[in-house]
XYZ file of C-alpha atoms in Angstrom:
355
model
C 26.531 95.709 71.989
C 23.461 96.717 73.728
C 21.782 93.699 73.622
C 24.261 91.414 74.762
C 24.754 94.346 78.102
C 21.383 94.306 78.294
C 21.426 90.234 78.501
C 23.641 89.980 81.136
C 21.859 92.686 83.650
C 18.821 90.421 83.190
C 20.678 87.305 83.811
C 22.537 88.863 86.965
C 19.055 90.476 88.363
C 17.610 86.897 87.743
C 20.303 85.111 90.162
C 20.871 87.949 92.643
C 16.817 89.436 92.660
C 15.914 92.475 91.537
C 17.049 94.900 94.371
C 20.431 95.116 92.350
C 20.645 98.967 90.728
C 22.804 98.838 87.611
C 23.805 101.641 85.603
C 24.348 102.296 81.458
C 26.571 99.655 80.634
C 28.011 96.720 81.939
C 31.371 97.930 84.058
C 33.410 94.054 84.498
C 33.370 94.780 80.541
C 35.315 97.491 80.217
C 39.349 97.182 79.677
C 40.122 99.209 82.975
C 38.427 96.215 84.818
C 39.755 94.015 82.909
C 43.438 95.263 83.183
C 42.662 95.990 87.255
C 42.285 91.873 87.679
C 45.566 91.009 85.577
C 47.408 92.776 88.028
C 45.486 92.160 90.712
C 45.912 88.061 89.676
C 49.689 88.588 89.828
C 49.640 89.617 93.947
C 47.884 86.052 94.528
C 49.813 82.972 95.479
C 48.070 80.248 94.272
C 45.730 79.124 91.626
C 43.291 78.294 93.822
C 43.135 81.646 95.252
C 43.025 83.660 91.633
C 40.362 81.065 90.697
C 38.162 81.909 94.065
C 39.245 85.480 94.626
C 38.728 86.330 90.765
C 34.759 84.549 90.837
C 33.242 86.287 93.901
C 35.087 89.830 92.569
C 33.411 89.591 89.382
C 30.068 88.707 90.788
C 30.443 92.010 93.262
C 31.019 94.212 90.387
C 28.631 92.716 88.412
C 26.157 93.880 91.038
C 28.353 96.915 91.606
C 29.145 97.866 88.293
C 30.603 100.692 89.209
C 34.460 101.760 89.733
C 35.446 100.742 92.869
C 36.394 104.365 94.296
C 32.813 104.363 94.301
C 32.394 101.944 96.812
C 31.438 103.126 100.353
C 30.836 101.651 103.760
C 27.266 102.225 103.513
C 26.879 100.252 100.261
C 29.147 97.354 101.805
C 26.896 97.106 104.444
C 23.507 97.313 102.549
C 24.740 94.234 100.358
C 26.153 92.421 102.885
C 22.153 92.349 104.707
C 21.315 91.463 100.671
C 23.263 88.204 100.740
C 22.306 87.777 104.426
C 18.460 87.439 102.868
C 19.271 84.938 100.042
C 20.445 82.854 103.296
C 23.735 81.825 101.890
C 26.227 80.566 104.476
C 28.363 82.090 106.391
C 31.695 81.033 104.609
C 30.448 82.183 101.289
C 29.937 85.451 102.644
C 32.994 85.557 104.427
C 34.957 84.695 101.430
C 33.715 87.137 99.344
C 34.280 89.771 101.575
C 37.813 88.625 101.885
C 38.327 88.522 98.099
C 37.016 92.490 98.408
C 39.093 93.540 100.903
C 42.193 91.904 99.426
C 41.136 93.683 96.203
C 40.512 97.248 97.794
C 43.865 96.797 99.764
C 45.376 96.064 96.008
C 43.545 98.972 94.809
C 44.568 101.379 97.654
C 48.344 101.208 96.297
C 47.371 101.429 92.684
C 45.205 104.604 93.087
C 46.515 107.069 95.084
C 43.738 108.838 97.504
C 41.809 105.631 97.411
C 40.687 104.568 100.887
C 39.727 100.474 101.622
C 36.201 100.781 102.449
C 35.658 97.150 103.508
C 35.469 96.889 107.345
C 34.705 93.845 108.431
C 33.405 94.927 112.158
C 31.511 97.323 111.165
C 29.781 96.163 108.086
C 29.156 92.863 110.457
C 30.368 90.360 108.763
C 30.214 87.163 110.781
C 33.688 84.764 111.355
C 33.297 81.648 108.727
C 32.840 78.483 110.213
C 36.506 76.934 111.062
C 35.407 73.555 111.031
C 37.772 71.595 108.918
C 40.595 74.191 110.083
C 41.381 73.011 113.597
C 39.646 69.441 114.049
C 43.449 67.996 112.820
C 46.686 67.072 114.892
C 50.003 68.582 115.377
C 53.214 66.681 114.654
C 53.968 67.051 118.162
C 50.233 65.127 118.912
C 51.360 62.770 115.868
C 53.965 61.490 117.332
C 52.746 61.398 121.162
C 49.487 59.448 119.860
C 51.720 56.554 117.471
C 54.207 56.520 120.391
C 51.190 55.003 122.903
C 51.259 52.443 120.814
C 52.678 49.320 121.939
C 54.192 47.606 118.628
C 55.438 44.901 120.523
C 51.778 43.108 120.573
C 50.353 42.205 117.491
C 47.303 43.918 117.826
C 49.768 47.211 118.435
C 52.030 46.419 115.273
C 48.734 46.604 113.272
C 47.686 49.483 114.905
C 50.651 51.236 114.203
C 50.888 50.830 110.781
C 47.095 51.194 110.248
C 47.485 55.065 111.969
C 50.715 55.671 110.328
C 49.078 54.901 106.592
C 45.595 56.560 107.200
C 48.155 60.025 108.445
C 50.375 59.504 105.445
C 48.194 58.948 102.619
C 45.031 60.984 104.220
C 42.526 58.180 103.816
C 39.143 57.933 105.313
C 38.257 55.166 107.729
C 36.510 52.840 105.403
C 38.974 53.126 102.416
C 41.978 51.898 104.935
C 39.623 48.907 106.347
C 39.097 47.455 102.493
C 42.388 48.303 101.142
C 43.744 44.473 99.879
C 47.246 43.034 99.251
C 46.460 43.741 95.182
C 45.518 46.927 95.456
C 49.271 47.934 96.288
C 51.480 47.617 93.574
C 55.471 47.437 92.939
C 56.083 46.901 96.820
C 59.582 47.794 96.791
C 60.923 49.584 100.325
C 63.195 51.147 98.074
C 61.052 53.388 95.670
C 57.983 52.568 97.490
C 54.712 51.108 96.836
C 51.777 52.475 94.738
C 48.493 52.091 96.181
C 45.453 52.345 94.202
C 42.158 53.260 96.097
C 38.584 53.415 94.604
C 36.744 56.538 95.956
C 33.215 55.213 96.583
C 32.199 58.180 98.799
C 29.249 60.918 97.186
C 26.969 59.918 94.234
C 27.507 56.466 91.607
C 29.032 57.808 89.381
C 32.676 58.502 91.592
C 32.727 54.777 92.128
C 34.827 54.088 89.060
C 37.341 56.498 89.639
C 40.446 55.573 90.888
C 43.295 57.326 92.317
C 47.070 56.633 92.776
C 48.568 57.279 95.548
C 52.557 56.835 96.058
C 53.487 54.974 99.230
C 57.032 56.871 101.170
C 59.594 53.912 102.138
C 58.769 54.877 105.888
C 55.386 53.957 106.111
C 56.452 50.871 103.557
C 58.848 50.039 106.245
C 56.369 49.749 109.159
C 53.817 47.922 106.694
C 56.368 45.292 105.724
C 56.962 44.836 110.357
C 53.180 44.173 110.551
C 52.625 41.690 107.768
C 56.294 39.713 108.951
C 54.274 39.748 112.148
C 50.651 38.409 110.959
C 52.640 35.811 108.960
C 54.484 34.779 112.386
C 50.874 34.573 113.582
C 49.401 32.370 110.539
C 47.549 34.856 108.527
C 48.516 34.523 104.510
C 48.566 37.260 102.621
C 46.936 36.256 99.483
C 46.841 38.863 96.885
C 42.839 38.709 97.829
C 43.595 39.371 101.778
C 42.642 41.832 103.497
C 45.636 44.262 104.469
C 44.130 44.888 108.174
C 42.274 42.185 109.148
C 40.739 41.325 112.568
C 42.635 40.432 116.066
C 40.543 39.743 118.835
C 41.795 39.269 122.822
C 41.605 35.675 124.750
C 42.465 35.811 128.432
C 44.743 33.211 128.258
C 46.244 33.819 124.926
C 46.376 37.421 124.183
C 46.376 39.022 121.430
C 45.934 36.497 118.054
C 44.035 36.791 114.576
C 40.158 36.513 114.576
C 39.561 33.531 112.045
C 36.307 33.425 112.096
C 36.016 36.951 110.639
C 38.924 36.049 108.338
C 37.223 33.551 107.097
C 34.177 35.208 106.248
C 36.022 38.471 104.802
C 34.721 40.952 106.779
C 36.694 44.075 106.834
C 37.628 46.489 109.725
C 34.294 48.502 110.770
C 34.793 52.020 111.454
C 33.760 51.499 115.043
C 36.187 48.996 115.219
C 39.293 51.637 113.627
C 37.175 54.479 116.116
C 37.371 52.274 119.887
C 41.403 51.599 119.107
C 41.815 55.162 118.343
C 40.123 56.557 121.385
C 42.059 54.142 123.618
C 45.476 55.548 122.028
C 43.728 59.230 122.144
C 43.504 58.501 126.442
C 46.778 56.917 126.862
C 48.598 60.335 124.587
C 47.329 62.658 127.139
C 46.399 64.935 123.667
C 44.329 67.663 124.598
C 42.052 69.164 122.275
C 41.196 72.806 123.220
C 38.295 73.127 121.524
C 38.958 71.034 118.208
C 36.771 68.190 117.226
C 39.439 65.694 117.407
C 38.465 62.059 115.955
C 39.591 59.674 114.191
C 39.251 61.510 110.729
C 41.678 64.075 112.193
C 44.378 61.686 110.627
C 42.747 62.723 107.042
C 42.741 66.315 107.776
C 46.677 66.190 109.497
C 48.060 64.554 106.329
C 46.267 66.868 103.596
C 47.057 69.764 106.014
C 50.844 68.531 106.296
C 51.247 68.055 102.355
C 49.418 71.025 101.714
C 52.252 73.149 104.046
C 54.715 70.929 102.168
C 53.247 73.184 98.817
C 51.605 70.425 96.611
C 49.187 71.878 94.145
C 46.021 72.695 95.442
C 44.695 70.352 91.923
C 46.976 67.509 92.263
C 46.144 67.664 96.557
C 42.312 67.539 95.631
C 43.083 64.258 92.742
C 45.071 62.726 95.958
C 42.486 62.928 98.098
C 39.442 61.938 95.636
C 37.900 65.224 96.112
C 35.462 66.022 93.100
C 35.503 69.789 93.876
C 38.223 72.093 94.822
C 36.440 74.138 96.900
C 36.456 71.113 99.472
C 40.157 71.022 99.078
C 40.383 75.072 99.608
C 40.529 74.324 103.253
C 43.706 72.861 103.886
C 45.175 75.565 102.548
C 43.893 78.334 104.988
C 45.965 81.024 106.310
C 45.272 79.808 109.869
C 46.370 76.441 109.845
C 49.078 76.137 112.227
C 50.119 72.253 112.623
C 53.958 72.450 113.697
C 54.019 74.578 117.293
C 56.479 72.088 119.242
C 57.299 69.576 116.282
C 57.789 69.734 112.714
C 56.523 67.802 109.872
C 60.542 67.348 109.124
C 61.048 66.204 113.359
C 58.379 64.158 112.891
C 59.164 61.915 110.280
C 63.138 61.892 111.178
C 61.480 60.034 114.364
C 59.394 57.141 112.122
C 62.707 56.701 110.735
C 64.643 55.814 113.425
C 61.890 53.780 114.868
C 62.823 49.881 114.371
């Protein structure tokens, strides 16, 4: 009815200002819309995509709210200075511009003499931001950086399987450093462990959540070497004990277990996780090319690996504690490329053999 049209022009010109022309009626409400984004749903690959895609095409046309054979280069360009003034980033931007091209190119098959008005170039629209996309590791880089390690020390043997885990199970630094002997569960090699993390990172109320994550027998394997090998060295592994505790370097020694920061129950520091990676980073030769590499690449290479390995984008963002999807969007970007020289498959045959 009338009113309710005329209710939702006054909500849109309140969000998106008052430069927004509409005409008589409200156009994402009419059944040709609404059958053009069924099909259009269908051509998308994953939910993630229908659920971004689908939001930033129905707050175009909401603007629009016309058909879009209407659309013209002119009006692309006019709106995309429009969102340029409401300062919103450049990724936003970006990705609605993407979710109108990929609509238009859609369009342009289901309407014949329909010609894709969205250019990027010449409209303007600015690259998004690829942080995120290339600060990770390939498997190739993976397995040069573990293989610097020398497991043959202790210090190495932790190191090892502290890399190995935070890869695997794409943990931050300071969820591996206070991970405990009870917080993993049914330690069997065979079936693997469960280990249960509490996310404590962003506001209060995410520090009661828990997730589960499913240890693989590989990593289990190389976790079971380093605790044989701190029990060698004296240090019990009470269900209270710290999985990765500290090892500190006497001339005349070598390598052995810090007590005195044992005994006070200090965990790992992320400076502490952040010098042993660089060392292993120089000794790999890895060269970054432009990527941020550090020592939270290991998050982004095993979300990136499991995301290529097609887990949900929803049970991916419960795995990795992430409270919005939109954060978990990124691992799933077209131009992710993480296996030039190695794959994820190459890669893990080699953990295997490794004894």
């Amino acid at each position: 009815d009338l009113a309710r049209q005329q209710g939702l022009i006054q909500q849109n010109l309140k969000r998106h200002g008052s430069g927004v022309q509409f005409s008589d009626g409200v156009y994402i409400e009419t059944r040709t819309f609404k059958d053009l984004m069924t099909s259009f749903k269908k051509t998308l690959h994953s939910k993630l995509t229908v659920t971004n895609y689908t939001s930033q095409l129905k707050n175009f046309f909401t603007e629009f709210n016309k058909p879009p054979e209407l659309l013209t280069l002119q009006y692309l360009t006019e709106y995309y200075s429009v969102l340029r003034e409401k300062n919103l980033s450049d990724n936003s931007i970006n990705l609605r511009f993407q979710a109108l091209n990929k609509f238009c190119k859609f369009y342009e098959l289901k309407k014949p003499g329909f010609i894709n008005p969205v250019d990027m170039k010449k409209i303007g629209v600015r690259r998004a931001s690829t942080y995120g996309l290339k600060d990770h590791f390939t498997w190739h880089e993976m397995w040069q950086f573990l293989k610097s390690i020398n497991r043959k020390t202790l210090i190495g043997c932790r190191d090892f399987a502290l890399f190995l885990l935070m890869t695997e199970q794409a943990l931050r630094c300071f969820e591996l450093a206070k991970i405990r002997m009870v917080d993993i569960i049914d330690a069997d090699p065979r079936h693997g462990a469960v280990l249960i993390l509490s996310q404590r990172k962003g506001h209060s109320g995410r520090n009661e959540t828990k997730t589960k994550q499913r240890i693989e027998p590989y990593v289990l394997y190389h976790l079971n070497q380093w605790i044989k090998k701190a029990e060698r060295a004296g240090y019990a592994f009470t269900p209270g004990a710290l999985l990765f505790p500290h090892i500190k370097f006497m001339p005349n020694e070598g390598y052995i277990l810090d007590h005195d920061l044992i005994a006070k129950d200090i965990p790992l520091s992320t400076s502490a996780i952040r010098r042993r990676f660089y060392l292993y980073f120089g000794k790999s030769d890895i060269k970054a090319k432009g990527r941020r590499l550090s020592v939270h690449s290991f998050r982004h290479t095993g979300a990136v690996g499991k995301a290529q390995e097609d887990w949900k984008a929803f049970d991916l963002a419960h795995f990795l504690g992430h409270s919005n999807l939109g954060t978990t969007r990124i691992y799933f970007h077209p131009d992710i490329e993480i296996n030039p020289k190695l794959t994820r498959e190459d890669f893990l045959r080699k953990i295997r053999l490794l004894k």
